[in-house]
Short mmCIF file of C-alpha atoms in Angstrom, two decimals:
data_model
loop_
_atom_site.label_atom_id
_atom_site.label_comp_id
_atom_site.label_asym_id
_atom_site.label_seq_id
_atom_site.Cartn_x
_atom_site.Cartn_y
_atom_site.Cartn_z
CA ASN A 36 13.89 -119.89 97.91
CA ALA A 37 11.69 -116.54 97.58
CA VAL A 38 9.52 -117.63 99.95
CA HIS A 39 12.03 -117.80 102.55
CA THR A 40 12.66 -113.81 102.18
CA LEU A 41 9.67 -113.43 103.78
CA ASP A 42 10.34 -115.54 106.97
CA HIS A 43 10.88 -112.65 109.33
CA ARG A 44 7.38 -111.31 108.29
CA GLY A 45 5.66 -114.70 108.56
CA PRO A 46 7.33 -116.76 111.21
CA ASP A 47 5.08 -119.33 112.56
CA ASP A 48 4.04 -121.05 109.29
CA SER A 49 4.99 -121.32 105.49
CA GLY A 50 3.56 -123.39 102.56
CA LEU A 51 3.33 -123.65 98.72
CA TRP A 52 0.96 -124.73 96.16
CA PHE A 53 2.02 -125.69 92.63
CA SER A 54 -0.36 -126.04 89.78
CA SER A 55 -1.13 -129.72 88.45
CA ASP A 56 -1.26 -128.35 84.79
CA ASN A 57 1.54 -127.07 82.44
CA LEU A 58 0.67 -123.53 83.33
CA ASN A 59 3.86 -123.33 86.15
CA ILE A 60 1.51 -121.27 88.80
CA CYS A 61 3.29 -121.12 92.02
CA LEU A 62 2.13 -119.51 94.99
CA GLY A 63 3.83 -118.97 98.58
CA HIS A 64 3.33 -117.82 101.87
CA THR A 65 4.77 -117.33 105.21
CA ARG A 66 2.47 -116.59 107.93
CA LEU A 67 2.04 -114.62 111.37
CA SER A 68 -0.90 -115.89 113.28
CA ILE A 69 -3.32 -113.42 114.59
CA ILE A 70 -6.51 -114.64 114.08
CA ASP A 71 -7.27 -118.31 114.19
CA LEU A 72 -4.17 -119.78 115.23
CA THR A 73 -5.00 -123.63 113.94
CA ASN A 74 -3.39 -125.21 111.25
CA ASN A 75 -7.15 -124.53 109.45
CA SER A 76 -6.27 -121.08 108.28
CA SER A 77 -2.86 -121.91 106.88
CA GLN A 78 -1.98 -120.87 103.71
CA PRO A 79 -1.96 -121.01 100.63
CA MET A 80 -5.84 -121.68 101.11
CA LYS A 81 -7.93 -123.50 98.92
CA ASP A 82 -11.78 -123.23 99.03
CA LYS A 83 -14.21 -126.35 99.29
CA SER A 84 -14.35 -126.73 95.42
CA GLY A 85 -11.01 -126.62 94.80
CA ASN A 86 -11.24 -124.01 92.30
CA PHE A 87 -10.08 -120.98 94.29
CA ILE A 88 -6.60 -120.42 96.02
CA ILE A 89 -5.75 -117.42 98.09
CA ILE A 90 -2.73 -116.15 99.75
CA PHE A 91 -3.19 -113.21 102.05
CA ASN A 92 -1.30 -110.61 104.05
CA GLY A 93 -2.68 -108.37 106.53
CA GLU A 94 -6.06 -108.12 108.28
CA ILE A 95 -9.69 -107.77 107.41
CA TYR A 96 -11.01 -106.07 110.61
CA ASN A 97 -14.68 -106.32 109.73
CA TYR A 98 -14.87 -109.88 108.83
CA LYS A 99 -17.10 -111.07 111.28
CA THR A 100 -19.69 -108.57 110.07
CA ILE A 101 -18.90 -109.98 106.33
CA ARG A 102 -18.77 -113.50 107.57
CA LYS A 103 -22.60 -113.09 109.10
CA GLU A 104 -23.69 -111.69 106.05
CA LEU A 105 -22.22 -114.55 103.97
CA ALA A 106 -23.71 -117.12 106.52
CA LYS A 107 -27.06 -115.58 105.77
CA SER A 108 -26.70 -116.43 102.20
CA GLY A 109 -26.04 -120.05 102.93
CA ILE A 110 -22.26 -119.83 102.98
CA LYS A 111 -20.70 -122.42 105.57
CA PHE A 112 -17.13 -121.69 107.08
CA THR A 113 -14.49 -124.29 108.59
CA THR A 114 -12.47 -121.87 110.14
CA THR A 115 -12.70 -119.06 112.31
CA GLY A 116 -10.21 -116.65 110.51
CA ASP A 117 -10.52 -113.80 107.97
CA THR A 118 -8.63 -115.52 105.46
CA GLU A 119 -11.73 -117.75 104.38
CA VAL A 120 -14.13 -115.27 104.74
CA LEU A 121 -12.06 -112.82 102.44
CA LEU A 122 -12.21 -115.61 99.79
CA GLU A 123 -15.65 -116.62 100.27
CA ALA A 124 -16.30 -112.84 99.74
CA TYR A 125 -14.44 -112.80 96.70
CA LYS A 126 -16.50 -115.75 95.76
CA PHE A 127 -19.49 -114.37 96.50
CA TRP A 128 -19.37 -110.69 95.33
CA GLY A 129 -16.35 -111.13 92.86
CA THR A 130 -14.33 -107.74 92.42
CA ASN A 131 -17.27 -105.62 94.28
CA CYS A 132 -16.31 -107.61 97.62
CA LEU A 133 -13.29 -104.39 97.76
CA LYS A 134 -16.13 -102.14 99.12
CA LYS A 135 -16.78 -104.15 101.63
CA LEU A 136 -13.34 -104.68 102.75
CA VAL A 137 -12.26 -102.78 106.08
CA GLY A 138 -8.74 -103.58 106.84
CA MET A 139 -4.92 -103.70 105.63
CA PHE A 140 -4.20 -106.14 102.99
CA SER A 141 -2.51 -107.12 99.87
CA PHE A 142 -3.72 -110.69 98.79
CA ALA A 143 -3.90 -112.50 95.44
CA ILE A 144 -6.85 -115.10 94.63
CA TYR A 145 -6.31 -117.71 91.66
CA ASP A 146 -9.15 -119.17 89.70
CA ILE A 147 -8.53 -121.90 88.15
CA LYS A 148 -11.01 -122.79 86.17
CA SER A 149 -10.89 -118.98 84.26
CA GLN A 150 -6.95 -119.08 85.02
CA LYS A 151 -7.17 -115.76 86.36
CA ILE A 152 -5.02 -114.17 89.19
CA PHE A 153 -6.89 -111.36 91.14
CA LEU A 154 -4.36 -108.95 93.54
CA ALA A 155 -5.73 -105.99 95.37
CA ARG A 156 -3.91 -103.38 97.52
CA ASP A 157 -5.56 -101.72 100.67
CA ARG A 158 -7.20 -98.23 100.75
CA ALA A 159 -3.96 -96.50 102.22
CA GLY A 160 -1.60 -98.68 100.95
CA GLU A 161 -0.65 -100.15 104.45
CA LYS A 162 0.33 -103.42 103.24
CA PRO A 163 2.95 -103.30 100.10
CA LEU A 164 2.61 -105.46 96.81
CA PHE A 165 5.79 -105.15 94.20
CA TYR A 166 5.53 -107.15 91.00
CA PHE A 167 7.68 -107.97 88.03
CA TYR A 168 5.93 -108.54 84.35
CA ASN A 169 7.78 -108.74 81.14
CA GLY A 170 4.88 -109.84 78.84
CA SER A 171 5.69 -113.52 79.37
CA ASP A 172 6.47 -113.69 83.22
CA PHE A 173 4.42 -112.59 86.22
CA ILE A 174 5.80 -112.34 89.47
CA PHE A 175 4.80 -110.78 92.53
CA SER A 176 5.82 -110.44 96.21
CA SER A 177 4.75 -108.31 99.73
CA GLU A 178 8.62 -107.25 99.65
CA LEU A 179 11.06 -106.27 97.20
CA LYS A 180 13.43 -108.75 98.21
CA GLY A 181 11.00 -111.69 97.09
CA LEU A 182 11.44 -110.96 93.40
CA LEU A 183 15.05 -110.23 93.53
CA LYS A 184 15.65 -113.93 94.02
CA PHE A 185 14.55 -114.70 90.24
CA PRO A 186 16.91 -114.56 87.46
CA GLN A 187 14.55 -112.74 85.06
CA VAL A 188 14.70 -109.48 87.42
CA GLU A 189 18.19 -107.81 86.95
CA LYS A 190 19.19 -105.89 90.09
CA ARG A 191 19.39 -102.43 88.47
CA ILE A 192 18.44 -99.06 89.81
CA ASN A 193 15.84 -97.01 88.27
CA LEU A 194 17.23 -93.80 87.72
CA GLU A 195 14.02 -91.84 87.76
CA SER A 196 12.77 -93.48 90.56
CA LEU A 197 16.08 -92.35 92.28
CA ASP A 198 15.70 -88.87 91.23
CA ILE A 199 12.50 -88.63 92.72
CA PHE A 200 13.62 -90.34 95.79
CA LEU A 201 16.37 -87.71 96.26
CA ALA A 202 13.80 -85.01 95.65
CA GLU A 203 10.77 -86.50 97.73
CA GLY A 204 12.28 -88.68 100.14
CA TYR A 205 10.78 -92.02 99.31
CA VAL A 206 9.82 -93.36 95.79
CA PRO A 207 5.77 -93.02 95.15
CA ASN A 208 3.04 -94.54 93.64
CA ASP A 209 3.54 -97.47 91.48
CA ARG A 210 7.43 -96.76 90.63
CA CYS A 211 10.03 -98.57 92.21
CA ILE A 212 13.84 -98.11 92.54
CA ILE A 213 14.37 -101.16 90.87
CA LYS A 214 14.25 -101.35 87.18
CA LYS A 215 11.27 -103.21 85.60
CA ILE A 216 9.68 -104.04 88.97
CA LYS A 217 6.45 -101.93 90.05
CA LYS A 218 4.23 -101.55 93.10
CA LEU A 219 0.34 -102.02 92.59
CA PRO A 220 -0.34 -98.39 93.94
CA ALA A 221 -3.00 -98.32 97.03
CA ALA A 222 -6.60 -98.71 96.52
CA HIS A 223 -6.03 -100.48 93.36
CA SER A 224 -6.50 -104.04 91.95
CA MET A 225 -4.90 -105.97 89.33
CA THR A 226 -6.13 -109.03 87.34
CA TYR A 227 -3.58 -111.04 85.31
CA ASP A 228 -4.91 -113.42 82.43
CA VAL A 229 -2.33 -116.53 82.83
CA LEU A 230 -3.52 -117.38 79.17
CA SER A 231 -2.98 -114.41 77.46
CA ASN A 232 -0.12 -113.19 79.53
CA GLN A 233 -2.28 -109.52 80.21
CA ILE A 234 -2.68 -107.58 82.68
CA LYS A 235 -5.48 -104.98 83.96
CA ILE A 236 -5.20 -102.26 86.58
CA GLU A 237 -7.94 -100.80 87.88
CA ARG A 238 -8.81 -97.86 91.15
CA TYR A 239 -11.53 -99.36 93.14
CA TRP A 240 -11.89 -96.54 95.74
CA ASP A 241 -10.60 -92.78 96.03
CA LEU A 242 -10.97 -90.06 98.58
CA PRO A 243 -14.27 -88.69 98.25
CA LYS A 244 -15.04 -85.00 97.14
CA ILE A 245 -15.21 -82.47 100.05
CA ASP A 246 -18.32 -80.26 99.92
CA TYR A 247 -17.64 -76.99 101.23
CA LYS A 248 -21.25 -76.10 101.14
CA ASN A 249 -22.33 -78.29 103.64
CA ASN A 250 -23.73 -76.74 106.79
CA ILE A 251 -23.32 -79.69 109.11
CA PRO A 252 -22.64 -78.52 113.01
CA THR A 253 -19.09 -78.92 114.27
CA HIS A 254 -20.40 -80.87 116.96
CA ASP A 255 -21.94 -83.46 114.57
CA ILE A 256 -18.80 -83.73 112.91
CA VAL A 257 -16.86 -84.14 115.78
CA ASN A 258 -19.48 -86.84 117.01
CA GLU A 259 -19.14 -88.57 113.74
CA LEU A 260 -15.14 -88.65 113.73
CA GLU A 261 -15.21 -90.23 117.10
CA LEU A 262 -17.55 -92.52 116.43
CA LEU A 263 -15.41 -93.67 113.24
CA ILE A 264 -11.96 -93.65 115.45
CA ASN A 265 -13.68 -95.62 118.14
CA ASN A 266 -14.68 -98.11 115.35
CA SER A 267 -11.44 -98.33 113.87
CA VAL A 268 -9.88 -98.62 117.58
CA THR A 269 -12.01 -101.36 118.54
CA ASN A 270 -12.18 -103.61 115.40
CA GLN A 271 -8.21 -103.83 115.53
CA LEU A 272 -8.56 -104.84 119.04
CA GLU A 273 -9.87 -108.03 117.73
CA ALA A 274 -6.98 -110.78 117.66
CA ASP A 275 -6.54 -114.44 119.20
CA VAL A 276 -2.85 -113.19 120.68
CA PRO A 277 -1.75 -110.86 123.02
CA VAL A 278 -2.53 -106.91 121.99
CA GLY A 279 -1.23 -103.90 123.26
CA ILE A 280 -0.74 -99.89 122.35
CA LEU A 281 2.45 -98.19 121.83
CA LEU A 282 1.81 -95.24 124.42
CA SER A 283 4.60 -92.23 123.79
CA GLY A 284 2.16 -90.05 125.77
CA GLY A 285 1.25 -87.75 122.73
CA LEU A 286 -1.73 -86.85 121.41
CA ASP A 287 -2.52 -89.43 118.84
CA SER A 288 -1.44 -92.52 121.02
CA SER A 289 -3.14 -91.27 123.98
CA LEU A 290 -6.48 -91.13 121.96
CA VAL A 291 -5.70 -94.67 120.65
CA THR A 292 -5.34 -95.86 124.46
CA ALA A 293 -8.32 -93.63 125.91
CA LEU A 294 -10.71 -95.26 122.86
CA ALA A 295 -8.96 -98.94 123.65
CA ALA A 296 -9.24 -98.94 127.51
CA LYS A 297 -13.07 -97.82 126.85
CA ASN A 298 -13.56 -101.00 124.96
CA LYS A 299 -11.33 -103.33 126.86
CA GLU A 300 -10.29 -103.96 130.57
CA LYS A 301 -6.41 -103.54 131.30
CA ILE A 302 -5.27 -103.05 128.04
CA ASN A 303 -1.33 -103.32 127.61
CA THR A 304 0.36 -100.15 126.89
CA PHE A 305 4.13 -99.89 126.08
CA THR A 306 6.48 -97.00 126.38
CA ILE A 307 10.37 -97.18 125.57
CA SER A 308 12.83 -95.27 127.64
CA PHE A 309 15.70 -93.48 126.62
CA SER A 310 17.26 -92.83 129.94
CA LYS A 311 20.78 -91.95 128.05
CA ASN A 312 19.01 -89.89 125.70
CA PRO A 313 16.20 -87.70 128.21
CA GLN A 314 15.45 -85.20 125.55
CA PHE A 315 14.04 -88.22 123.67
CA ASP A 316 12.47 -89.63 126.74
CA GLU A 317 8.82 -89.70 126.84
CA THR A 318 7.86 -92.04 129.85
CA LYS A 319 6.58 -89.12 132.24
CA HIS A 320 3.83 -88.15 129.83
CA ALA A 321 3.28 -91.82 129.23
CA ARG A 322 2.89 -92.55 132.77
CA ILE A 323 0.08 -89.99 133.27
CA ILE A 324 -2.15 -91.37 130.53
CA ALA A 325 -1.37 -94.92 131.60
CA GLU A 326 -2.38 -94.25 135.40
CA HIS A 327 -5.26 -92.28 134.30
CA TYR A 328 -7.15 -95.04 131.92
CA SER A 329 -5.71 -97.97 134.47
CA THR A 330 -3.93 -99.51 131.50
CA ASN A 331 -1.18 -102.78 132.23
CA HIS A 332 1.66 -100.41 131.61
CA PHE A 333 5.24 -101.31 130.48
CA GLU A 334 8.14 -99.17 130.38
CA LEU A 335 10.94 -100.59 128.31
CA GLU A 336 14.35 -99.34 128.27
CA ALA A 337 15.72 -99.20 124.59
CA GLU A 338 19.29 -100.22 123.30
CA GLU A 339 21.48 -97.58 122.17
CA SER A 340 21.35 -97.10 118.49
CA SER A 341 24.17 -97.82 116.61
CA ILE A 342 25.12 -97.60 112.95
CA ASP A 343 25.13 -100.80 112.82
CA LEU A 344 21.52 -100.82 112.76
CA LEU A 345 21.61 -99.23 109.11
CA PRO A 346 22.39 -102.05 106.67
CA LEU A 347 19.71 -103.95 108.88
CA LEU A 348 16.93 -101.22 108.14
CA ALA A 349 17.90 -100.91 104.69
CA LYS A 350 17.44 -104.68 103.90
CA GLN A 351 14.05 -104.15 106.09
CA PHE A 352 12.83 -101.67 104.07
CA ASP A 353 13.63 -103.05 100.61
CA GLU A 354 13.56 -99.33 98.87
CA PRO A 355 15.31 -96.17 100.35
CA LEU A 356 13.35 -93.92 102.92
CA ILE A 357 14.26 -90.49 104.32
CA ASP A 358 12.69 -90.96 107.87
CA THR A 359 15.07 -91.04 110.90
CA SER A 360 12.03 -92.52 112.75
CA THR A 361 12.47 -95.97 111.49
CA ILE A 362 15.37 -96.44 114.14
CA PRO A 363 13.49 -95.66 117.17
CA THR A 364 10.23 -97.84 115.60
CA TYR A 365 12.47 -100.68 114.95
CA LEU A 366 14.02 -100.24 118.56
CA VAL A 367 10.30 -99.77 120.15
CA THR A 368 8.74 -103.01 118.09
CA LYS A 369 11.81 -105.23 118.58
CA LEU A 370 11.45 -104.86 122.37
CA VAL A 371 7.37 -105.17 122.34
CA ARG A 372 7.29 -108.04 120.41
CA GLN A 373 8.51 -110.06 123.43
CA HIS A 374 5.57 -109.00 124.91
CA CYS A 375 3.06 -109.08 122.18
CA THR A 376 2.21 -109.89 118.80
CA VAL A 377 -0.04 -107.04 117.70
CA ALA A 378 0.41 -103.09 118.95
CA LEU A 379 -1.32 -100.04 117.92
CA GLY A 380 0.00 -96.69 117.79
CA GLY A 381 -0.49 -93.22 116.84
CA ASP A 382 1.43 -93.31 113.22
CA GLY A 383 -0.84 -91.58 110.90
CA GLY A 384 -2.33 -89.08 112.84
CA ASP A 385 -0.11 -86.19 111.63
CA GLU A 386 -1.44 -87.28 107.88
CA LEU A 387 -4.80 -87.37 108.41
CA PHE A 388 -5.19 -84.60 110.82
CA GLY A 389 -2.64 -81.93 109.21
CA GLY A 390 -0.16 -82.20 112.10
CA TYR A 391 3.22 -81.58 110.23
CA ARG A 392 4.34 -77.85 109.88
CA HIS A 393 4.56 -77.79 106.35
CA TYR A 394 0.81 -78.35 106.03
CA SER A 395 -0.06 -74.66 107.41
CA ARG A 396 2.88 -73.86 105.10
CA LEU A 397 1.33 -75.13 102.01
CA LEU A 398 -2.20 -73.65 103.06
CA PHE A 399 -0.69 -70.06 103.07
CA LEU A 400 1.00 -70.36 100.08
CA GLN A 401 -2.64 -71.16 98.27
#
């Protein structure tokens, strides 16, 4: 069963929904419970009218704000989770709901009356969305391995994608390493018309253009940045399960820890010790930050990495990826999962703030 290939990402529950007509529509979901742990938020979720069905991977961080706005318009909710809020937001605003969402997500909503499936992926592409479309069959999944369970999908390498992977270290944009499979790009939505077998893809967001002529004082920019990061961290602390922070002692994770501690007492922080490889051990730096912000700090000893991990990681990541940090990341998250379900970290800081050395080299070449 294709759905069970995702059990590792959704170990808490699973469900299937089949259309009652002859259109052969099936939606499947596996759940990792974070907000509203009751069965009321199980998926696939149907709205009260019975006309809309949603499957949703991710988290809408500002769902409480959206919920209040919808409630003012008379919409009543039967759950306390973000899935129902997302479904009702789509019903109320249509595709414009995407402009209101703050979070990481890929989701699909099936409108039974119009017989159209609407899919979308978050602005940064944190949550994956693969799809196969041959003019008659349309299959999608949040992991590539789910698609490979279908006989229509041939397990053949796309040689052009392989060339790009060897040059770039990953398979970018809408490309996929497997032939006839594509990814919905970040910040894009897709509509599939079941009756006409047509798909339409649109970009719903792009990076704002930089105004180099503005005269905004530096301290105002710094204050706004702090406010944005603080709001982001605060929103991501919202959960009905234990939350922690992956604290390496570096600048990025230390900043996340500082803002989390400002908004929540005794936040859990986790540092991984590599005592047999002291050149990679960061417990000393992390301990200083943890003591300064009085966090509930854990130092966990990582297991030794082994070549035996590579087949496991290859299966986990679906597409090939040239990034050695995936090995310690796997070891870290495996240990932290024994203590909490959600963990914040500093990943993405170097991309957003130009922390890699090649950024300065590129600026020099301009």
